[in-house]
PDB file of C-alpha atoms in Angstrom:
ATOM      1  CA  UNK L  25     -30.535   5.837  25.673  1.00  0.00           C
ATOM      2  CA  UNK L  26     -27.350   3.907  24.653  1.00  0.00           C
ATOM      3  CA  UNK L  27     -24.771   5.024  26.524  1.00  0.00           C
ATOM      4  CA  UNK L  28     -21.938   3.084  25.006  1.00  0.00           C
ATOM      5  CA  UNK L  29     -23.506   4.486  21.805  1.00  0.00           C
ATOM      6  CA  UNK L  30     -23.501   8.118  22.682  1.00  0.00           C
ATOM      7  CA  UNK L  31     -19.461   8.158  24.199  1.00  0.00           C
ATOM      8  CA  UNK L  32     -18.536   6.492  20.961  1.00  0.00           C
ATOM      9  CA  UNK L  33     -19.896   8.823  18.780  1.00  0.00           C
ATOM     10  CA  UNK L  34     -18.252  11.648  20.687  1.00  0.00           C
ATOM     11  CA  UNK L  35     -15.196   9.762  20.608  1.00  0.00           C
ATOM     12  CA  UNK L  36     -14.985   9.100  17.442  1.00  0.00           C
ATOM     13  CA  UNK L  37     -16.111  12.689  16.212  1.00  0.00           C
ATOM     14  CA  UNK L  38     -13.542  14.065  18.965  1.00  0.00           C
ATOM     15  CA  UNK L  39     -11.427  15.925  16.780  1.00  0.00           C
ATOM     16  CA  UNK L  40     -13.897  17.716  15.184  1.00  0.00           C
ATOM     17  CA  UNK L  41     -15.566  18.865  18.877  1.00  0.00           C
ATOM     18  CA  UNK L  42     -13.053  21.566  18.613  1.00  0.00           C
ATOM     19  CA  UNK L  43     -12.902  21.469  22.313  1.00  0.00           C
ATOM     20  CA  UNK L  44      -9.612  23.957  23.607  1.00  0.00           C
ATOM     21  CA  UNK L  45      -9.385  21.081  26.874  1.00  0.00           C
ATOM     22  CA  UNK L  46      -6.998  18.346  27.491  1.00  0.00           C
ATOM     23  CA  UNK L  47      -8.640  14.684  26.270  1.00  0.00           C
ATOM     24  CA  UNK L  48      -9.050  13.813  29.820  1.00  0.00           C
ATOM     25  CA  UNK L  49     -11.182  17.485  30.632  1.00  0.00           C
ATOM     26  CA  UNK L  50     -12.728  16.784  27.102  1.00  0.00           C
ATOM     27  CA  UNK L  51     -13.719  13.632  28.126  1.00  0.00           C
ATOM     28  CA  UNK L  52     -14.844  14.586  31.717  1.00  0.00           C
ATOM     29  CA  UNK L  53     -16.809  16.735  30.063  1.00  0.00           C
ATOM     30  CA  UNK L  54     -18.715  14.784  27.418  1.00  0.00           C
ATOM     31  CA  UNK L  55     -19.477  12.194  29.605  1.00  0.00           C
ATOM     32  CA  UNK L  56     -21.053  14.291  32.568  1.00  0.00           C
ATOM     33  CA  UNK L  57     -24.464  13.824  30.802  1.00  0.00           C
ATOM     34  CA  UNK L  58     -24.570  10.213  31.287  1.00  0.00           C
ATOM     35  CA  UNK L  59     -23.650  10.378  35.523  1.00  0.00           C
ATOM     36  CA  UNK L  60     -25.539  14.213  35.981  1.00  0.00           C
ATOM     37  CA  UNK L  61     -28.329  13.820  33.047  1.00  0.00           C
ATOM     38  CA  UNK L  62     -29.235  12.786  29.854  1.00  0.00           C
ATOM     39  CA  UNK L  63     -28.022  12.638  26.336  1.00  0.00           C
ATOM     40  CA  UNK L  64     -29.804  12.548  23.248  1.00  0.00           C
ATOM     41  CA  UNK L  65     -29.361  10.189  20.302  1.00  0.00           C
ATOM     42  CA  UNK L  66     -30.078  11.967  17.026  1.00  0.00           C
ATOM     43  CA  UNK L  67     -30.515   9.080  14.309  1.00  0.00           C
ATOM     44  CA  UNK L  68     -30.944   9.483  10.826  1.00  0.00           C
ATOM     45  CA  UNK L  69     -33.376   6.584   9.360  1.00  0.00           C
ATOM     46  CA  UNK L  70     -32.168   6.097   6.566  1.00  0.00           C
ATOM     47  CA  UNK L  71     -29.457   4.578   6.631  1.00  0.00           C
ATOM     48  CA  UNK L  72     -30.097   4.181   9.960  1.00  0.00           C
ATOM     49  CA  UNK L  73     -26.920   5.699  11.558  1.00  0.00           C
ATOM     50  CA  UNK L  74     -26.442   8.619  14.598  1.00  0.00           C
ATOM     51  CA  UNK L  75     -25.327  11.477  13.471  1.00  0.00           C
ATOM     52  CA  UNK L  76     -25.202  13.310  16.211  1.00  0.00           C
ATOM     53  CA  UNK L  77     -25.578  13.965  20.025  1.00  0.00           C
ATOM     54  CA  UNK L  78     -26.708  16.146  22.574  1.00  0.00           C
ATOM     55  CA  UNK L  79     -26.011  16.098  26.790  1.00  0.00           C
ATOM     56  CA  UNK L  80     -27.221  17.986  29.109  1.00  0.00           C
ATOM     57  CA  UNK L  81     -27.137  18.048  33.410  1.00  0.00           C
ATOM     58  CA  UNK L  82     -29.316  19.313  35.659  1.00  0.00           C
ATOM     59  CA  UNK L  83     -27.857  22.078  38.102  1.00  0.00           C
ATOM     60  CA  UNK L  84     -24.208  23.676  37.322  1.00  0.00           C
ATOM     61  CA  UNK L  85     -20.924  22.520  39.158  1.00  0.00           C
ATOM     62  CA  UNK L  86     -20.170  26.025  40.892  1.00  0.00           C
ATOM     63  CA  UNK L  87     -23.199  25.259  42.851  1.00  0.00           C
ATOM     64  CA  UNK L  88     -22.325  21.572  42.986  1.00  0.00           C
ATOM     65  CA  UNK L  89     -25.214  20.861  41.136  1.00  0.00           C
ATOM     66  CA  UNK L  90     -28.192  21.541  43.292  1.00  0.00           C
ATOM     67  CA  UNK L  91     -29.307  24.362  41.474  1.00  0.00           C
ATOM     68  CA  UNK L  92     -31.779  22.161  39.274  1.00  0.00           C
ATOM     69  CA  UNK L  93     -34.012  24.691  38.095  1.00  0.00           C
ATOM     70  CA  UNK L  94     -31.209  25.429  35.328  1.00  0.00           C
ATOM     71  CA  UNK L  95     -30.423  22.742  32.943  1.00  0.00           C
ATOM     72  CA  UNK L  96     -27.036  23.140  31.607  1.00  0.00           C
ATOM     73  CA  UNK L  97     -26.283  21.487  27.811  1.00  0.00           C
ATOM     74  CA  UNK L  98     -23.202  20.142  27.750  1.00  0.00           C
ATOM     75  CA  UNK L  99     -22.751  19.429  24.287  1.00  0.00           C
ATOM     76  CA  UNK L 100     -24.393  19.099  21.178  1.00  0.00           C
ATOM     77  CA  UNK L 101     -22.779  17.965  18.226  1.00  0.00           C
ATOM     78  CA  UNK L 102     -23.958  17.331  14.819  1.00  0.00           C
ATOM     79  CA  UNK L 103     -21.728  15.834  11.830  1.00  0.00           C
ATOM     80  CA  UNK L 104     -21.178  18.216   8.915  1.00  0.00           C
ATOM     81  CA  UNK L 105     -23.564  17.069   6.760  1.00  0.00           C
ATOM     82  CA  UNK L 106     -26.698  17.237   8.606  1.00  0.00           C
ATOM     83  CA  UNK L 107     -26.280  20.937  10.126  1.00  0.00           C
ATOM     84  CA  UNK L 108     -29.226  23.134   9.371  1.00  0.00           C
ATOM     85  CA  UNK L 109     -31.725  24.926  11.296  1.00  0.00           C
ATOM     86  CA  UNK L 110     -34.532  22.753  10.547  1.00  0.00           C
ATOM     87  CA  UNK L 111     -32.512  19.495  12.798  1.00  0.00           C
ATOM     88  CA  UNK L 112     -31.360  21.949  15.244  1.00  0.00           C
ATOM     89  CA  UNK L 113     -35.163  23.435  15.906  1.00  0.00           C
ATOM     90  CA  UNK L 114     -36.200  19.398  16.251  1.00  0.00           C
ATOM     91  CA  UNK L 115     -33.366  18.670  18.472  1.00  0.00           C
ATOM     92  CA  UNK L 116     -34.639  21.562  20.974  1.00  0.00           C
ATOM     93  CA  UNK L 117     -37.986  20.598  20.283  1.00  0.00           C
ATOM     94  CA  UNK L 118     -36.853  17.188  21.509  1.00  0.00           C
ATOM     95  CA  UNK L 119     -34.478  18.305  24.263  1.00  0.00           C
ATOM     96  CA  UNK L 120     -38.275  20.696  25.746  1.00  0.00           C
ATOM     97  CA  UNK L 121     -39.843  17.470  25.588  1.00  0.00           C
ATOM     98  CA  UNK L 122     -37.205  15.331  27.697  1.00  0.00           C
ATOM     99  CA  UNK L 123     -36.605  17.846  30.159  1.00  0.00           C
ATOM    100  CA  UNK L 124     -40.395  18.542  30.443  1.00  0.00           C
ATOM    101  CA  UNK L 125     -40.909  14.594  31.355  1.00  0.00           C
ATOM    102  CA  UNK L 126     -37.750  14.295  33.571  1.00  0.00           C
ATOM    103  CA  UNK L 127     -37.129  17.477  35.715  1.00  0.00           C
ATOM    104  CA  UNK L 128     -40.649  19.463  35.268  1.00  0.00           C
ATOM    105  CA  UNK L 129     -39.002  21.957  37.611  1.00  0.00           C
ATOM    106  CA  UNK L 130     -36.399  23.461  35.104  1.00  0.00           C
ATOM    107  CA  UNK L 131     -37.147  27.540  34.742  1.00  0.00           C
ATOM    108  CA  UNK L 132     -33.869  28.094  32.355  1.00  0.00           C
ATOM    109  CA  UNK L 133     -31.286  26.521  29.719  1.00  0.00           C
ATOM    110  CA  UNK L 134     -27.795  27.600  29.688  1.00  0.00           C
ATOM    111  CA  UNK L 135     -25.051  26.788  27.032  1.00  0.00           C
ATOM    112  CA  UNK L 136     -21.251  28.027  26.465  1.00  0.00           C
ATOM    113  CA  UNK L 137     -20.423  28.541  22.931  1.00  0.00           C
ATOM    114  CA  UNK L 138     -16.757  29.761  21.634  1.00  0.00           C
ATOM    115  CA  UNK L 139     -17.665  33.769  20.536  1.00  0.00           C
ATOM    116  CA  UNK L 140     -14.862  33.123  17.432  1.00  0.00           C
ATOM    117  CA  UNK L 141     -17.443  30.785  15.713  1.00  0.00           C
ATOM    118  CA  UNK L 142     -20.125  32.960  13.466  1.00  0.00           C
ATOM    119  CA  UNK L 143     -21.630  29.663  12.270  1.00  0.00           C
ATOM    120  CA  UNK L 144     -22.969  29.522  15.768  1.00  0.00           C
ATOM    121  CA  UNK L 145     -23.407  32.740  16.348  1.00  0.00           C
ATOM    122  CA  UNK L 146     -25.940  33.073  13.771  1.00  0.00           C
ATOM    123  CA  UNK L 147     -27.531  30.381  14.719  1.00  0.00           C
ATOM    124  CA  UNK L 148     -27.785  31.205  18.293  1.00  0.00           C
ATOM    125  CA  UNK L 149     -28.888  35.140  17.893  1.00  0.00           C
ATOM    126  CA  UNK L 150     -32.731  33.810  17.381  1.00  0.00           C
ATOM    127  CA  UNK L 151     -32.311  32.693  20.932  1.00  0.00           C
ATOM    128  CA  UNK L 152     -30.319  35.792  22.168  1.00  0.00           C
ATOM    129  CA  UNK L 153     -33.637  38.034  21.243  1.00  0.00           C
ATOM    130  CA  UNK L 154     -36.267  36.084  23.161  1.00  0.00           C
ATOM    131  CA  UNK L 155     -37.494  37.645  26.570  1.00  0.00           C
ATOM    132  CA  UNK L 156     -35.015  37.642  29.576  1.00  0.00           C
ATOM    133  CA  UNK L 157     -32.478  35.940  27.662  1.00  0.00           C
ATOM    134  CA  UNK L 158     -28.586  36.772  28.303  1.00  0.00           C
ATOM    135  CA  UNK L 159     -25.435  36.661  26.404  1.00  0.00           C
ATOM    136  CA  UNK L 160     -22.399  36.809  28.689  1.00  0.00           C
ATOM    137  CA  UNK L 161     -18.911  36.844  27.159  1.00  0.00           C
ATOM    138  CA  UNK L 162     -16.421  35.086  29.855  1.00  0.00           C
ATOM    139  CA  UNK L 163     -12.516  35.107  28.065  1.00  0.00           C
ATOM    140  CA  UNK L 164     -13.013  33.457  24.740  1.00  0.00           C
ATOM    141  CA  UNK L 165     -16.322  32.303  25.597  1.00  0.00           C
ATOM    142  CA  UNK L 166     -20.670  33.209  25.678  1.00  0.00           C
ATOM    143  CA  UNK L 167     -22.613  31.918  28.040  1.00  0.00           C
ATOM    144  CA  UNK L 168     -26.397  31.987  27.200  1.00  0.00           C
ATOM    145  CA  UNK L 169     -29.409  31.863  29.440  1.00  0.00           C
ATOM    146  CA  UNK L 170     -32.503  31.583  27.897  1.00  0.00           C
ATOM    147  CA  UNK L 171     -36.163  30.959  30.206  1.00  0.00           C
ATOM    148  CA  UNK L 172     -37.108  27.333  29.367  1.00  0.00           C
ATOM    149  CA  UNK L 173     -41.247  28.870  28.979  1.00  0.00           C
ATOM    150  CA  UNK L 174     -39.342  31.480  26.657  1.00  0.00           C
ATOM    151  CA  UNK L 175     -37.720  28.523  24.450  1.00  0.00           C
ATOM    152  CA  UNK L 176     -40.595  26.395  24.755  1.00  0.00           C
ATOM    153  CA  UNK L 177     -42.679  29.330  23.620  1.00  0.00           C
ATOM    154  CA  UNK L 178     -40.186  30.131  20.422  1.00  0.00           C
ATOM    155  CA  UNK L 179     -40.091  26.164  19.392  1.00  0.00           C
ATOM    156  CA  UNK L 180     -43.988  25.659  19.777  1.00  0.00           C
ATOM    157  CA  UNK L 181     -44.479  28.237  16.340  1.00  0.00           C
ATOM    158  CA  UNK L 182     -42.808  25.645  14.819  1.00  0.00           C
ATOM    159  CA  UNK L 183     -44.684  22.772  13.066  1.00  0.00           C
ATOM    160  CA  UNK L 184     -42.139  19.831  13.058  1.00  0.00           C
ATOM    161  CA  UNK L 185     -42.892  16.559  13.767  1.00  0.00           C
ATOM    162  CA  UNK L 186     -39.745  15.402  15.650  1.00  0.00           C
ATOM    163  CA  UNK L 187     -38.558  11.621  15.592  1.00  0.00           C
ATOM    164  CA  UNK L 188     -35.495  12.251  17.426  1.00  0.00           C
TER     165      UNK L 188
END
């Protein structure tokens, strides 16, 4: 992946993270990925352009990150334009696959999402049903856990052919 590629996309999109940090957390914290794990390039062909990102680490920092059975996503971020479910499905289609080939070891995902946003809400209450899955509400914030054979499972019924 293209690192320089993936910070300036983030940095140019920054305002529209809505992240409640200082820049220098914010940026802490969308560059993690790229020292603790990977990050995802999501390029539209045509034109060809990225229009968006995801980054994820393996392990969280309360356990200093040797918990690597969890993978954490840090961020994903999407312009405007180009959010539906159909390119989030791929991109978790994609993310399966890259955390299947990298850490084969990974038993769950974990995200934080703002709880005031019911764009993502709706989005995200597919993933709240599956088996074993959590939804824990921390101050302004959800954390979800969701079993990676769970999500694997739920993005396996669908027939996409991912090029991201």
């Amino acid at each position: 992946m293209d690192n320089k590629a993936y910070l300036k996309f983030l940095l140019e999109n920054h305002n529209d993270l809505n992240l409640t940090y200082p820049f220098s957390m914010s940026l802490s914290f969308i560059s993690s990925p790229l020292i603790l794990g990977k990050g995802l390039l999501i390029i539209n062909d045509d034109p060809y352009q990225i229009i968006g990102v995801t980054g994820f680490v393996y392990g969280t920092s309360a356990n200093d990150y040797e918990d690597k059975h969890i993978c954490q996503v840090e961020i994903v971020f999407l312009k405007k334009e180009y959010r539906c479910t159909s390119l989030f499905l791929k991109g978790l289609q994609a993310l399966i696959k890259e955390v299947k080939h990298s850490n084969p070891d990974v038993e769950q995902i974990q995200f934080w999402s703002s709880v005031n946003n019911q764009e993502l809400e709706s989005l995200f209450s597919k993933l709240s049903e599956l088996p074993h899955s959590t939804k824990t509400i921390v101050n302004s914030l959800a954390l979800y856990t969701v079993l990676f054979k769970e999500l694997e499972f739920f993005c396996n019924r669908f027939k996409f052919v991912s090029r991201i």
